mmCIF file of C-alpha atoms in Angstrom:
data_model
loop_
_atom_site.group_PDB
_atom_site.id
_atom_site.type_symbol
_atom_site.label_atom_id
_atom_site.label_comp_id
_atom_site.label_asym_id
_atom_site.label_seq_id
_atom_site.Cartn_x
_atom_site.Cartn_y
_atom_site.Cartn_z
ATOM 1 C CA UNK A 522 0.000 0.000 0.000
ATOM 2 C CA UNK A 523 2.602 2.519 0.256
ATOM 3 C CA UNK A 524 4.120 1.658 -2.797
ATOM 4 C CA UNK A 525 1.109 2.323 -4.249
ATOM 5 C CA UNK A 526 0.861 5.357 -2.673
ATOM 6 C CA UNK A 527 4.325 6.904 -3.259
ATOM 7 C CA UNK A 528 3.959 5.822 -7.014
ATOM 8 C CA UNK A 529 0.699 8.457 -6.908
ATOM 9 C CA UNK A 530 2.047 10.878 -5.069
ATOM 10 C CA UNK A 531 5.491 10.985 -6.876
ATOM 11 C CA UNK A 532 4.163 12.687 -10.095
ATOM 12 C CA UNK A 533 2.728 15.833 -8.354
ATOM 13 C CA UNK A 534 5.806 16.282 -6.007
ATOM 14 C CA UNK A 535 7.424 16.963 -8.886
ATOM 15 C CA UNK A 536 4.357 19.475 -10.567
ATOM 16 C CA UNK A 537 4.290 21.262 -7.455
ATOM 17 C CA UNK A 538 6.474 23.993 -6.279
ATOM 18 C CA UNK A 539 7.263 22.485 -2.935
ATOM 19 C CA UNK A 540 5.922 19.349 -0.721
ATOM 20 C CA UNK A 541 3.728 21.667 1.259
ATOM 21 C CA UNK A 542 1.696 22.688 -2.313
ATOM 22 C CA UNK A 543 1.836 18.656 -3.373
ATOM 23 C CA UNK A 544 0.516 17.544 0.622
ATOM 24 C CA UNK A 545 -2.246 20.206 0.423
ATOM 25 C CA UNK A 546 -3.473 19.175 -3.016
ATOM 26 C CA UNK A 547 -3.429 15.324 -1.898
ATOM 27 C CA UNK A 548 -5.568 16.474 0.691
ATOM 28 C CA UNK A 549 -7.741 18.223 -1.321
ATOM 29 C CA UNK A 550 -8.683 15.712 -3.849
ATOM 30 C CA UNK A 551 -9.008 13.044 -0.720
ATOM 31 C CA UNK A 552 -11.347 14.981 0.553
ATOM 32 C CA UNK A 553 -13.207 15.802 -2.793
ATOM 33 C CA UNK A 554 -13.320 12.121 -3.086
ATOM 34 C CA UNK A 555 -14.644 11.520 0.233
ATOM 35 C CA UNK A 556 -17.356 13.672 -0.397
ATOM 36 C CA UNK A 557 -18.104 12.016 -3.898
ATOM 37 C CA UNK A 558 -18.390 8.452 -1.985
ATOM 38 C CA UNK A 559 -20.516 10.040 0.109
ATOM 39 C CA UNK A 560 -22.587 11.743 -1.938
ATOM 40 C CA UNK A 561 -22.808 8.241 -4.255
ATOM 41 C CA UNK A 562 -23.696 6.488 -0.983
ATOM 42 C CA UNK A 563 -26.703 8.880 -0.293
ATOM 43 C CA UNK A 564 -27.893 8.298 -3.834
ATOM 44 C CA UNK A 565 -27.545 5.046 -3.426
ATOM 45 C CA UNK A 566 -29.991 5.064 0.114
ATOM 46 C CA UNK A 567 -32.402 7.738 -1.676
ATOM 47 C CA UNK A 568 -33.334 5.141 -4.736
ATOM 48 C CA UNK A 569 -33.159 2.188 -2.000
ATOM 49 C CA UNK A 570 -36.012 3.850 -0.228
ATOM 50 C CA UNK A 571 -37.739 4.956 -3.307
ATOM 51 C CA UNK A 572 -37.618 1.431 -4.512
ATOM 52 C CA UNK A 573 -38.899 -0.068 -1.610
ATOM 53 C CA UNK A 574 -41.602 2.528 -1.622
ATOM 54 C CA UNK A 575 -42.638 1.662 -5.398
ATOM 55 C CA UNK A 576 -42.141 -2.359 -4.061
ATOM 56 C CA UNK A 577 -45.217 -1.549 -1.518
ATOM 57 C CA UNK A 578 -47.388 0.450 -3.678
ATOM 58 C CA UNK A 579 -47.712 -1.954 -6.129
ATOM 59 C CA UNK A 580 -48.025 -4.819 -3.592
ATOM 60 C CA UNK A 581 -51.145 -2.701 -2.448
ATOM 61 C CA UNK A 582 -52.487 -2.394 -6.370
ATOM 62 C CA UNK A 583 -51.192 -5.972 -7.078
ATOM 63 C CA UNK A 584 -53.244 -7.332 -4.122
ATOM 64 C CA UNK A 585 -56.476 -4.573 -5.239
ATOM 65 C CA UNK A 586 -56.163 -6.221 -8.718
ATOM 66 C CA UNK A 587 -56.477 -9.565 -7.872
ATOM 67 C CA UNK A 588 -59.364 -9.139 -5.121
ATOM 68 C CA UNK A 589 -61.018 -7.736 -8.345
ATOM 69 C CA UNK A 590 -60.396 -10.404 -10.468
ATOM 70 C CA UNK A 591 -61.333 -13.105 -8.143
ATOM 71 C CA UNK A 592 -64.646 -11.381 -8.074
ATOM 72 C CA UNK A 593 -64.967 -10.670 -11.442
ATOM 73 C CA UNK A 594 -64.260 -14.478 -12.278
ATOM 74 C CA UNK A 595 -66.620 -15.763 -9.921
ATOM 75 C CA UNK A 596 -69.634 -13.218 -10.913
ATOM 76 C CA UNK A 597 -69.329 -14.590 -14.592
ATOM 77 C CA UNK A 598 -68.709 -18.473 -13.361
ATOM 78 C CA UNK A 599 -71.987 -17.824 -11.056
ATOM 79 C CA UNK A 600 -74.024 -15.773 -13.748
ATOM 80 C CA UNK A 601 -73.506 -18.845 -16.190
ATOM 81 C CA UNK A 602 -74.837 -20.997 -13.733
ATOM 82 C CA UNK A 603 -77.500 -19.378 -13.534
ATOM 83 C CA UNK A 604 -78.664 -19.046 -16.732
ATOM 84 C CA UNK A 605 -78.060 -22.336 -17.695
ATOM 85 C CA UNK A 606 -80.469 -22.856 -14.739
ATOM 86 C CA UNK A 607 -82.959 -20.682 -16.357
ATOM 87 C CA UNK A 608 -82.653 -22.146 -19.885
ATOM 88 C CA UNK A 609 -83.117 -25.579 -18.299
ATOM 89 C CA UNK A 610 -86.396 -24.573 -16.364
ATOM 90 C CA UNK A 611 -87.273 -22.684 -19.948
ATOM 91 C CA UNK A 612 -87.259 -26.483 -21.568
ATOM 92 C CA UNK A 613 -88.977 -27.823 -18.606
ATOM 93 C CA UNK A 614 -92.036 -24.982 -19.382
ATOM 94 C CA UNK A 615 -91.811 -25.867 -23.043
ATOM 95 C CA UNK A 616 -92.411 -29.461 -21.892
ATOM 96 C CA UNK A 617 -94.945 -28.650 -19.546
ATOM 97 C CA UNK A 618 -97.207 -26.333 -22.037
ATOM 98 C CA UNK A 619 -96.585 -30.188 -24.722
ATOM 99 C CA UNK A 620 -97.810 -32.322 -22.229
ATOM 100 C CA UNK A 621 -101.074 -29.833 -21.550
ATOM 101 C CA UNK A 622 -101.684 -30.167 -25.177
ATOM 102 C CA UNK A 623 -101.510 -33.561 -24.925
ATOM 103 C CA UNK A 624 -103.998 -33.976 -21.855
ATOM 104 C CA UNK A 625 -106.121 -31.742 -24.218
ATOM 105 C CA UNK A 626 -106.222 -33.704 -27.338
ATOM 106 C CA UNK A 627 -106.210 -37.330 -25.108
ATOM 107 C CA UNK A 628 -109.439 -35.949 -23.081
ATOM 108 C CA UNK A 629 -111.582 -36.935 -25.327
ATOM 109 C CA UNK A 630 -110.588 -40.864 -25.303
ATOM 110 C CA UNK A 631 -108.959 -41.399 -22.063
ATOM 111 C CA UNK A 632 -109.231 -40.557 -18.572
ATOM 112 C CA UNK A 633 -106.457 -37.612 -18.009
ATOM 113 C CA UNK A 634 -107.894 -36.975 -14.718
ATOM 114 C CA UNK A 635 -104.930 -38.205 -12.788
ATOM 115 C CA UNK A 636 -102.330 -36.942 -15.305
ATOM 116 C CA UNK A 637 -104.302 -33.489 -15.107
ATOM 117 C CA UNK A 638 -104.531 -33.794 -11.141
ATOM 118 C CA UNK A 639 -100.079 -34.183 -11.403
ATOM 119 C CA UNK A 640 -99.578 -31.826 -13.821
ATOM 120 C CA UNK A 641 -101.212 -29.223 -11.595
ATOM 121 C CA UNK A 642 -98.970 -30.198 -8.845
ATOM 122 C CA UNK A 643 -96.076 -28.314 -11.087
ATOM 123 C CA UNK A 644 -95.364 -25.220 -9.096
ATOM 124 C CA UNK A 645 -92.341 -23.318 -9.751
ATOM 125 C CA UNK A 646 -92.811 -21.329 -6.410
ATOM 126 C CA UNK A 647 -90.160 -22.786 -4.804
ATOM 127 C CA UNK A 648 -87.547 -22.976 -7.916
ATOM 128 C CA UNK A 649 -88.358 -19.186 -8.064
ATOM 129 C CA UNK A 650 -87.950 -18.247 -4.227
ATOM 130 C CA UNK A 651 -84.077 -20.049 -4.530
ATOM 131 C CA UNK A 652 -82.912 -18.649 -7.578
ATOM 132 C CA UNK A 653 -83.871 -15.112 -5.835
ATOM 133 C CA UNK A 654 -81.543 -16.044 -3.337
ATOM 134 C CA UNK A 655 -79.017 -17.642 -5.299
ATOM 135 C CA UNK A 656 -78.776 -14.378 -7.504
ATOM 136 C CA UNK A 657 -78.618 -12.324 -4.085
ATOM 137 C CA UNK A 658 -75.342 -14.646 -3.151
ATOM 138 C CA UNK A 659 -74.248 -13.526 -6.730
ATOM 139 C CA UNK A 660 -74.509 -9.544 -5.947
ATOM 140 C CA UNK A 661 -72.698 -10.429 -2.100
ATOM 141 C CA UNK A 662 -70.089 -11.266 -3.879
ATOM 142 C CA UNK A 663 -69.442 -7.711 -5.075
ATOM 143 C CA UNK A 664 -69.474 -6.341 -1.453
ATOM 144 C CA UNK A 665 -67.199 -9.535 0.251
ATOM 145 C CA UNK A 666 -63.690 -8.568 1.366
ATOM 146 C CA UNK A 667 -62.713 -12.128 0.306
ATOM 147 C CA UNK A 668 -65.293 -13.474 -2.212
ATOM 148 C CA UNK A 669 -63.897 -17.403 -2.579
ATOM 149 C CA UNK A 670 -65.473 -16.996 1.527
ATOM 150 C CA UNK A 671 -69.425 -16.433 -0.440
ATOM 151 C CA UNK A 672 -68.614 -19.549 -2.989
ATOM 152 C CA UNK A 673 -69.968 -22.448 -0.596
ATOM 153 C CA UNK A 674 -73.092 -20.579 -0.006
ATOM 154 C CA UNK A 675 -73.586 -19.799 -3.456
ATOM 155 C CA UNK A 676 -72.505 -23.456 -4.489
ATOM 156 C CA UNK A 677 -75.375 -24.527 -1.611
ATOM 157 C CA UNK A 678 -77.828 -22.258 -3.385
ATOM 158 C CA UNK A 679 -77.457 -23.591 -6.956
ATOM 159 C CA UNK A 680 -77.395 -26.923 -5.453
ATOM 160 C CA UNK A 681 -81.002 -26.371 -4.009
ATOM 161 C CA UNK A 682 -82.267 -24.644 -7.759
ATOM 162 C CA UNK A 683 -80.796 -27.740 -9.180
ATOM 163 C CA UNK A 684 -82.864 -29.738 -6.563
ATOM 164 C CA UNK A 685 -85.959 -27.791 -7.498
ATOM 165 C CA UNK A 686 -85.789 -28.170 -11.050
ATOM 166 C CA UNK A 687 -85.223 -32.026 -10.883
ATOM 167 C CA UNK A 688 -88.287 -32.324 -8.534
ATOM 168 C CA UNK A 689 -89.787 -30.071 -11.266
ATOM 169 C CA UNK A 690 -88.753 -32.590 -13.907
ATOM 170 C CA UNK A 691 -89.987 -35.684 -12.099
ATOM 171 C CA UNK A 692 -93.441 -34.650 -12.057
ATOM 172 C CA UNK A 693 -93.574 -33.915 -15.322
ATOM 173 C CA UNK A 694 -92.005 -37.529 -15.897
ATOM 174 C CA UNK A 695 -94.745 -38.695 -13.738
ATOM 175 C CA UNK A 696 -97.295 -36.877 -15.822
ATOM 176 C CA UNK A 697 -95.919 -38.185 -18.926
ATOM 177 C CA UNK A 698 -96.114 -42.123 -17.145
ATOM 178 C CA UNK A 699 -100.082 -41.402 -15.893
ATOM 179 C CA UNK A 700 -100.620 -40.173 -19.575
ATOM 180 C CA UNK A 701 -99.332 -43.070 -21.203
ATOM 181 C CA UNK A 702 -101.005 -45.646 -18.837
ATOM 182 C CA UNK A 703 -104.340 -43.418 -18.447
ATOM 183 C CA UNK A 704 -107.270 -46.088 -18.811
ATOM 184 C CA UNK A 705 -109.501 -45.610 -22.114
ATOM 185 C CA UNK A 706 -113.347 -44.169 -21.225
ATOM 186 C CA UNK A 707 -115.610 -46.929 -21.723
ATOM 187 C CA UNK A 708 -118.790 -45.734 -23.736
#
């Protein structure tokens, strides 16, 4: 290390008029490079903190983003559900409004009495009253901090409008059966 340093310092002994000049101008750029590393160090601090501070901002949007898109996902996953429900309880109508037609047209030579008596038992009162409140589980999801916590209920809801449209379905199946096996009036 003093080599080094007496190979440095040797050159501006010489440029200068005496040693006390060449000490006083080592000095001077030791202490202009002192300050230099210190300023670099402060820069370096100053865009560590700013970094850090850009780190949590976007961990705040990055977390914002996602709540959103969790809830956007499940709104669409739930809103297809549902109106796959409704198209299927559409179909069961359709059927419904066939086999009237059919108790209609049948009167005439059979007894429909019993298949009438079952396909007035179709209510859709209770189909109606759960997809209410599975489409209310649908809009809570909007409003829940955390809305994979409002998925069980809503898969519980669509379970029970899935329920109701199979007990829908049987009595039209049982309809159909009482139609098919209704007893010929005897003249």
């Amino acid at each position: 290390m003093k080599l080094s340093k007496t190979l440095l310092l040797s050159p501006l002994i010489f440029l200068a008029a005496s040693p006390v000049q060449a000490e006083n101008q080592i000095q001077n750029r030791i202490e202009e490079r002192r300050e230099v590393r210190q300023e670099v160090i402060e820069n370096r601090q100053e865009v560590r903190q700013e970094i850090q501070e850009n780190r949590q901002n976007l961990r705040g949007t990055i977390a914002q983003d996602r709540l959103q898109f969790r809830r956007e996902n499940a709104i669409k996953i739930a809103s297809n559900i549902v109106s796959k429900l409704e198209l299927r309880f559409e179909y069961l109508n359709k059927i419904k409004v066939r086999l009237q037609s059919k108790i209609e047209t049948l009167k005439t030579s059979k007894n429909m009495t019993e298949a009438q008596a079952k396909l007035n038992s179709y209510n859709p009162a209770k189909y109606t009253a759960d997809l209410a409140s599975l489409k209310s589980k649908i809009i809570e999801i909007n409003t829940a901090e955390k809305p994979n916590m409002v998925i069980p209920s809503l898969r519980e809801a669509s379970k029970l409008v899935q329920k109701d449209l199979k007990d829908l379905h049987q009595v039209l199946v049982d309809s159909l059966k009482l139609i098919v096996k209704a007893p010929k009036i005897s003249e």
